[in-house]
mmCIF file of C-alpha atoms in Angstrom:
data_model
loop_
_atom_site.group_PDB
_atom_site.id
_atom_site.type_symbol
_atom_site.label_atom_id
_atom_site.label_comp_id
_atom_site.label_asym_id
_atom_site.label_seq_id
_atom_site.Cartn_x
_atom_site.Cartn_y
_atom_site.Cartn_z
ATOM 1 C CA UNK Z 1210 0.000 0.000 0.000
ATOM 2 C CA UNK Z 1211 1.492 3.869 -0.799
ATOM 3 C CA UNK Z 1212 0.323 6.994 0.957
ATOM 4 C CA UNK Z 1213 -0.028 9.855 -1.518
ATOM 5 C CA UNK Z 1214 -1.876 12.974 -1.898
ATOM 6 C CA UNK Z 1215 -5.283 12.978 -3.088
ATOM 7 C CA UNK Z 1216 -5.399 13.688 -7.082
ATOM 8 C CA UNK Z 1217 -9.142 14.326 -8.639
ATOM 9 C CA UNK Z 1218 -9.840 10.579 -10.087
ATOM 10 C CA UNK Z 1219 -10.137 9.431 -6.458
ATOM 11 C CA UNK Z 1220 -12.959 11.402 -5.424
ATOM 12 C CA UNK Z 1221 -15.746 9.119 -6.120
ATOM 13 C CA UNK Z 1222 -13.869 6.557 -3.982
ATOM 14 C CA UNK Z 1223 -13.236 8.761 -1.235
ATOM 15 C CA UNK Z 1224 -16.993 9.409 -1.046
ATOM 16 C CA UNK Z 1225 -18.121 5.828 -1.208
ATOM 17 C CA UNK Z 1226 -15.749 5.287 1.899
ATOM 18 C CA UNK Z 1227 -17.035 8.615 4.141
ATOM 19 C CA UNK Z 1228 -20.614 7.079 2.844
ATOM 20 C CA UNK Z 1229 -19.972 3.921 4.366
ATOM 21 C CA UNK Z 1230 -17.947 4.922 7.655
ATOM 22 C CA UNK Z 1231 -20.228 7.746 8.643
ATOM 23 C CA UNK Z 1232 -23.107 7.493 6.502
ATOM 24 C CA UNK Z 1233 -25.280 10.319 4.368
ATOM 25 C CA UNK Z 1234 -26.247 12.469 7.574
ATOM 26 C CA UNK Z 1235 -23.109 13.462 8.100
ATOM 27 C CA UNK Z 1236 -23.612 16.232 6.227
ATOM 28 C CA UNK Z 1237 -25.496 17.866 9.035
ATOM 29 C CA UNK Z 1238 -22.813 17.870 11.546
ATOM 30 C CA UNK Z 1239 -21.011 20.992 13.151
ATOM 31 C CA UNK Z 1240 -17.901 20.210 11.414
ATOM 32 C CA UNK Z 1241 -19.521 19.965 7.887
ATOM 33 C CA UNK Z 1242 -20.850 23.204 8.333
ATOM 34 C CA UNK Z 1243 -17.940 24.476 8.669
ATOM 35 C CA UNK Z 1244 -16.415 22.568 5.660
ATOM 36 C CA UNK Z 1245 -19.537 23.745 3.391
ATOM 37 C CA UNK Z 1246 -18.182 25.836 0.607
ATOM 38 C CA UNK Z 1247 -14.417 25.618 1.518
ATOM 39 C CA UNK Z 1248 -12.164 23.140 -0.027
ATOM 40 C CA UNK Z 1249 -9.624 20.764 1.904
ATOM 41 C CA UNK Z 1250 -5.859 22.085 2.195
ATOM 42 C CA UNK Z 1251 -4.784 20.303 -1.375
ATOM 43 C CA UNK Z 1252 -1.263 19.810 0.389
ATOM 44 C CA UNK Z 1253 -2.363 17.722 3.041
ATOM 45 C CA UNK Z 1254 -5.374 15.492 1.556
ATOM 46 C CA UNK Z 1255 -3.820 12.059 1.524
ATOM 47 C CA UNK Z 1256 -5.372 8.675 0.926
ATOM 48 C CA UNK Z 1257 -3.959 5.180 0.735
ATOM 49 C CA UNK Z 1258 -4.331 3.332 -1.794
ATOM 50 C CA UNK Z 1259 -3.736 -0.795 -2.835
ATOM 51 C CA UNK Z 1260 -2.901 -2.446 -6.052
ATOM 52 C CA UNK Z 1261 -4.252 -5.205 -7.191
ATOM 53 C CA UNK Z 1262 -2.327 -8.002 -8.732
ATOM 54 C CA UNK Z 1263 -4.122 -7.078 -12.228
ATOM 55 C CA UNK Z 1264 -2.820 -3.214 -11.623
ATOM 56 C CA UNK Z 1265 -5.859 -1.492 -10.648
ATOM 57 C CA UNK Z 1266 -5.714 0.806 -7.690
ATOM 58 C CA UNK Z 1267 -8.203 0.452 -4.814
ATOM 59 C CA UNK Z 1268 -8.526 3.553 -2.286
ATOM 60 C CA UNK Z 1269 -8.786 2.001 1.103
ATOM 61 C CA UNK Z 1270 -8.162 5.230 3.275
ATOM 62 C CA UNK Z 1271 -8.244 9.205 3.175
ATOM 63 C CA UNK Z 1272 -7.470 11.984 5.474
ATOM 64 C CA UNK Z 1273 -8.374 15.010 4.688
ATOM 65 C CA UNK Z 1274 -7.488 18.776 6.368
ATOM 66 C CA UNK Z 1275 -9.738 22.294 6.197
ATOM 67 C CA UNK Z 1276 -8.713 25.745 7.050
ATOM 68 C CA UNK Z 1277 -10.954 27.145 9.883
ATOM 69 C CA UNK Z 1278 -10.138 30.294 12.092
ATOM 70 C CA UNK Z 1279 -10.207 30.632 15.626
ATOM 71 C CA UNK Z 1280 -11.735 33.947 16.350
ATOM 72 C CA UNK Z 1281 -8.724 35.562 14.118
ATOM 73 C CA UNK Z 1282 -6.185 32.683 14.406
ATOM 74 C CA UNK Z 1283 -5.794 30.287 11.070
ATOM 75 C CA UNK Z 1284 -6.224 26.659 12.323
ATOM 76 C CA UNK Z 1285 -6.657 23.638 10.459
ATOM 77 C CA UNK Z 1286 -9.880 21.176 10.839
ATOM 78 C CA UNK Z 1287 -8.966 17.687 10.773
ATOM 79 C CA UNK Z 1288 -11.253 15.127 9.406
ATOM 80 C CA UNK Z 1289 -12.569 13.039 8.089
ATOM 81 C CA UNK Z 1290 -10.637 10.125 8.227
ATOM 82 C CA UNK Z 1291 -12.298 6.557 6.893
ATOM 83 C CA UNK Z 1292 -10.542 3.482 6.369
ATOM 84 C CA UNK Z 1293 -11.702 0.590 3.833
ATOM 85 C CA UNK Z 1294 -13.496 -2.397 6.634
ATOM 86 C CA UNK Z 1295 -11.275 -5.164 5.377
ATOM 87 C CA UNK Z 1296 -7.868 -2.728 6.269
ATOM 88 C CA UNK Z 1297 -8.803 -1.130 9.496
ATOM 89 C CA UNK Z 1298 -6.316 -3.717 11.419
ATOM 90 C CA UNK Z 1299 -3.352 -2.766 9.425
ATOM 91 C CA UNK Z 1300 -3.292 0.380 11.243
ATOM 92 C CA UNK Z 1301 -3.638 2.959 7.872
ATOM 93 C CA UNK Z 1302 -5.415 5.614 10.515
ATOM 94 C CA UNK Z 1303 -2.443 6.317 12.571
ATOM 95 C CA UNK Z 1304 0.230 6.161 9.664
ATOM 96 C CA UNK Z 1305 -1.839 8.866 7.870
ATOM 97 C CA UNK Z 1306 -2.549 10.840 10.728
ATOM 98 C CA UNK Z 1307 0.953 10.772 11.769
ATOM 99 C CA UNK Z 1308 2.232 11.528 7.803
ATOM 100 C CA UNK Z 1309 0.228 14.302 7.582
ATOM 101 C CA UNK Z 1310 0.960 15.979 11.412
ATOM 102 C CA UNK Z 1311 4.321 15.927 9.912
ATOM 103 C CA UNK Z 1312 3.662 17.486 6.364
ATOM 104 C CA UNK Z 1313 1.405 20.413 8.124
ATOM 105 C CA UNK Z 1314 4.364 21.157 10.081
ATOM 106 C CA UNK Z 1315 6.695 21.296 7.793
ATOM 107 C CA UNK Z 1316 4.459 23.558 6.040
ATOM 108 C CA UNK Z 1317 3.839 25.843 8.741
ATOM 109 C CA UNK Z 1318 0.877 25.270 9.840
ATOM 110 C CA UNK Z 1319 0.651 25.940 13.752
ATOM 111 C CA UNK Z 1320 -2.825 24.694 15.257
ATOM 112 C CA UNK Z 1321 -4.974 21.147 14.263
ATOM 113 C CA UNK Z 1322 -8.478 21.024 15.926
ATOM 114 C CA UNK Z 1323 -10.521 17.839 15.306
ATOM 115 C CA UNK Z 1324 -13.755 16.748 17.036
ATOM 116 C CA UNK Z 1325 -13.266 12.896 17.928
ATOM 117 C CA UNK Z 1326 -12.402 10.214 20.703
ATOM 118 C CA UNK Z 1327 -9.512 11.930 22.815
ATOM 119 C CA UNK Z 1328 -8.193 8.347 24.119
ATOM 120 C CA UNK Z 1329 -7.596 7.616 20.647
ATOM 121 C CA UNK Z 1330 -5.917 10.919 19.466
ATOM 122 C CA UNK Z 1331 -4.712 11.720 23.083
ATOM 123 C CA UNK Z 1332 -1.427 9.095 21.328
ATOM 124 C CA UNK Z 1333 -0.545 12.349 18.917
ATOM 125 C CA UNK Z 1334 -0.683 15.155 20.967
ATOM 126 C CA UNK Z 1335 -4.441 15.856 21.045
ATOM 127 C CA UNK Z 1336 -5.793 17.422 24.479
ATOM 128 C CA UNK Z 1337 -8.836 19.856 25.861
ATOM 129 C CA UNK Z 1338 -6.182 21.400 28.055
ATOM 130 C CA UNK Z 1339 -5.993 24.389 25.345
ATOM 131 C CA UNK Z 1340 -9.259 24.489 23.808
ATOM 132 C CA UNK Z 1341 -11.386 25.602 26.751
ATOM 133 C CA UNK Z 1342 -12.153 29.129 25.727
ATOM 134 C CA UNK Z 1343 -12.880 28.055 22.136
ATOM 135 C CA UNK Z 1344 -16.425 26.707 20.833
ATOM 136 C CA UNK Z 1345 -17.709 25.285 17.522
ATOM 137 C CA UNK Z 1346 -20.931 27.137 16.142
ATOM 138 C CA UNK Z 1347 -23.303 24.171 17.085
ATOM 139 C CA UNK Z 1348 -23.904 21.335 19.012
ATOM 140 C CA UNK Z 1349 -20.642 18.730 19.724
ATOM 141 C CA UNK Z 1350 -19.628 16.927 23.119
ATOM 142 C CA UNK Z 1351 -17.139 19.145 24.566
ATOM 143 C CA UNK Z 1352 -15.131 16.356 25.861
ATOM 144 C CA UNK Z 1353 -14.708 15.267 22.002
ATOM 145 C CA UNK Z 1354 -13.417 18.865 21.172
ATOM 146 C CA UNK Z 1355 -9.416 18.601 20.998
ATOM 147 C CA UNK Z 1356 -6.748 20.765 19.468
ATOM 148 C CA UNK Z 1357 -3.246 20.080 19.113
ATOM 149 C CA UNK Z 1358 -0.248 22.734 19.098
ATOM 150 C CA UNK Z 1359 2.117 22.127 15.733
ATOM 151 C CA UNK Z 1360 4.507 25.299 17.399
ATOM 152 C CA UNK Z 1361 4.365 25.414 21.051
ATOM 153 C CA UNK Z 1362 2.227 28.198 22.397
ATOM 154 C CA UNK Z 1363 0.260 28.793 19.103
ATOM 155 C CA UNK Z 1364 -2.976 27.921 21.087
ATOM 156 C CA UNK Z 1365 -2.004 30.559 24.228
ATOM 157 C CA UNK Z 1366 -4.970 33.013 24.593
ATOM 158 C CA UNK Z 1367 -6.811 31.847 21.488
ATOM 159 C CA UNK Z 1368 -10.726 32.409 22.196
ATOM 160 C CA UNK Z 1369 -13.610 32.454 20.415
ATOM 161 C CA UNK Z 1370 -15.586 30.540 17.866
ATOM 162 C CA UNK Z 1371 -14.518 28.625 15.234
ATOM 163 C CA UNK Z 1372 -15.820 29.961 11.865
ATOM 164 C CA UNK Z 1373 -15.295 28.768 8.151
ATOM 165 C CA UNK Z 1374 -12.456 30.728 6.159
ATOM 166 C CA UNK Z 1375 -13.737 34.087 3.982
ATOM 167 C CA UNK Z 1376 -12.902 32.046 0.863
ATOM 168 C CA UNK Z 1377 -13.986 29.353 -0.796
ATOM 169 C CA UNK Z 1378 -10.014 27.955 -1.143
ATOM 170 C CA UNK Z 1379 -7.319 27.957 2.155
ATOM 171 C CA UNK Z 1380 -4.504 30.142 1.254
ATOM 172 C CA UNK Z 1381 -1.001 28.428 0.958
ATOM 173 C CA UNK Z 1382 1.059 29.406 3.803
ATOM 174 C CA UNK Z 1383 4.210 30.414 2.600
ATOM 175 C CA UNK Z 1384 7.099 28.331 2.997
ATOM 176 C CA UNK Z 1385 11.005 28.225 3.624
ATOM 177 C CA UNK Z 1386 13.254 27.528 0.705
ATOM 178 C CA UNK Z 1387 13.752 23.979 2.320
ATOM 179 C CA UNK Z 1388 10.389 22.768 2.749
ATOM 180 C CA UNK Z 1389 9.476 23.805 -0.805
ATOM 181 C CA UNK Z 1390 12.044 20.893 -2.005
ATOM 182 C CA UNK Z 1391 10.388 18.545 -0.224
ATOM 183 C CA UNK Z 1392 8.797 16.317 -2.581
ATOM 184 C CA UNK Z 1393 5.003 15.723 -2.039
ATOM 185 C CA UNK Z 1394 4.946 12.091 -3.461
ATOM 186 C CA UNK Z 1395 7.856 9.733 -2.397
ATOM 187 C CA UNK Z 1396 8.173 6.099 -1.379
ATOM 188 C CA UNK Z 1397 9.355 5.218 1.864
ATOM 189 C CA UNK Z 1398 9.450 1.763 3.340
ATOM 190 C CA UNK Z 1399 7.679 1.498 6.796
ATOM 191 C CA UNK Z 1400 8.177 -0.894 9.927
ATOM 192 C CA UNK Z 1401 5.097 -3.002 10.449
ATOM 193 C CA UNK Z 1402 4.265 -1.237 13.706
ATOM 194 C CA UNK Z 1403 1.197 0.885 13.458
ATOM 195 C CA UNK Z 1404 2.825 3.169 15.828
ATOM 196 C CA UNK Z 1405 5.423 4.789 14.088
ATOM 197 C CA UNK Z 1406 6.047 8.226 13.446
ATOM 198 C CA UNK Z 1407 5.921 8.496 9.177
ATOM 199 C CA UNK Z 1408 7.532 11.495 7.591
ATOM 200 C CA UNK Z 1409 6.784 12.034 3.334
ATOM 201 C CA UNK Z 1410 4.633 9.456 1.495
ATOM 202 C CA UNK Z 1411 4.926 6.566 2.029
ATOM 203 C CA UNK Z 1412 4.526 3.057 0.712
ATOM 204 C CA UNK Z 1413 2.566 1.513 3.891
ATOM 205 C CA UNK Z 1414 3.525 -1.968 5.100
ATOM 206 C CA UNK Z 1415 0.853 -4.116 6.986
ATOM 207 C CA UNK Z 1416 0.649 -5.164 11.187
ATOM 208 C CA UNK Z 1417 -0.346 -3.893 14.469
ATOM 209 C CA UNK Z 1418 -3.247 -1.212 15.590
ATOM 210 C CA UNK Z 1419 -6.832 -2.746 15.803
ATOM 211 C CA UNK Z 1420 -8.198 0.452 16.787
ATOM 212 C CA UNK Z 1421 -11.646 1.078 15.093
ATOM 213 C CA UNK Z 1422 -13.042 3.718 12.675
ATOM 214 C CA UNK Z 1423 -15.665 4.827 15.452
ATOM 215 C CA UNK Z 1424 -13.386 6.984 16.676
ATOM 216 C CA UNK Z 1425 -12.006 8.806 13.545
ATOM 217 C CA UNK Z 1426 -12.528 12.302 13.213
ATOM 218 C CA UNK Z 1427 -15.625 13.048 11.556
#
């Protein structure tokens, strides 16, 4: 299996998956709200895909990321994440979670809010320690309301409500001469433990991490 970035042709996969992990009423959730209108952060919308003996690629996983603000703070939304039934013990959730942690910061980025089960995401960083004066603009379990720092201190005296962006498309934060060499589509070989920190994209090797898709970010 490879980790790449989303390219156009795998859309109608990528649905089918969030169809069948979350079903059609997702759509009515806080966080879709606040993804209505806005598209995903290109850079960091990543599936995982598997080839079949005859050739044919399969997209078993995707992760996707949305720019939100914070009162006047630029954050990233995490989510959704789905993973294919038949791979969700190989452990493809943390490996892209973890791949794409690392591309955001490399990119810049400073804050990642998600809503989702904080003993699952509690592993990279997550927490409600930070996030207590902020609130999404409709109803969500507070307790499932976590935000993770990318630069230490990015989340100090951040209030407010999170809102969708002014425009339709995130801007591109603008990056260092060495991150811009970094290449967005590389092959890495991984351990077989689910737990392992990934860095670029990666060509995914199976084991370890049962964890299940209930508690992916929606």
């Amino acid at each position: 299996m490879t980790i790449t970035l989303e390219l156009p042709a795998h859309a109608g996969a990528i649905e089918s998956l969030l169809d069948t992990a979350f079903g059609p009423k997702r759509h009515s959730k806080t966080v879709y709200r606040l993804r209505r209108g806005v598209e995903p952060v290109a850079d960091l919308s990543f599936v995982a895909t598997q080839t079949a003996e005859d050739g044919t690629e399969r997209v078993v996983a995707t992760i996707r990321y949305w720019p939100v603000m914070l009162g006047k703070t630029q954050a990233l939304l995490l989510g959704p994440i789905a993973v294919a039934e038949e791979c969700r013990s190989l452990g493809l959730g943390q490996k892209l979670i973890r791949h794409s942690l690392a591309r955001a910061a490399e990119l810049g980025h400073r804050i990642v809010i998600l809503v989702g089960d904080a003993p699952y995401y509690v592993r990279f960083g997550f927490s409600r320690e930070k996030m207590l004066g902020l609130s999404l603009p409709g109803p969500v379990d507070p307790n499932r309301f976590l935000g993770l720092e990318l630069v230490d201190g990015a989340l100090d005296g951040v209030t407010g409500t999170v809102g969708r962006v002014a425009t339709a498309k995130p801007a591109r934060v603008a990056l260092p001469a060495a991150a811009k060499r970094i290449a967005p589509v590389t092959r890495l070989p991984l351990p077989a433990k689910a737990d392992a920190p990934v860095g670029g994209a990666v060509a995914v090797s199976a084991g370890g991490g049962r964890r299940r898709l209930r508690r992916a970010a929606r």
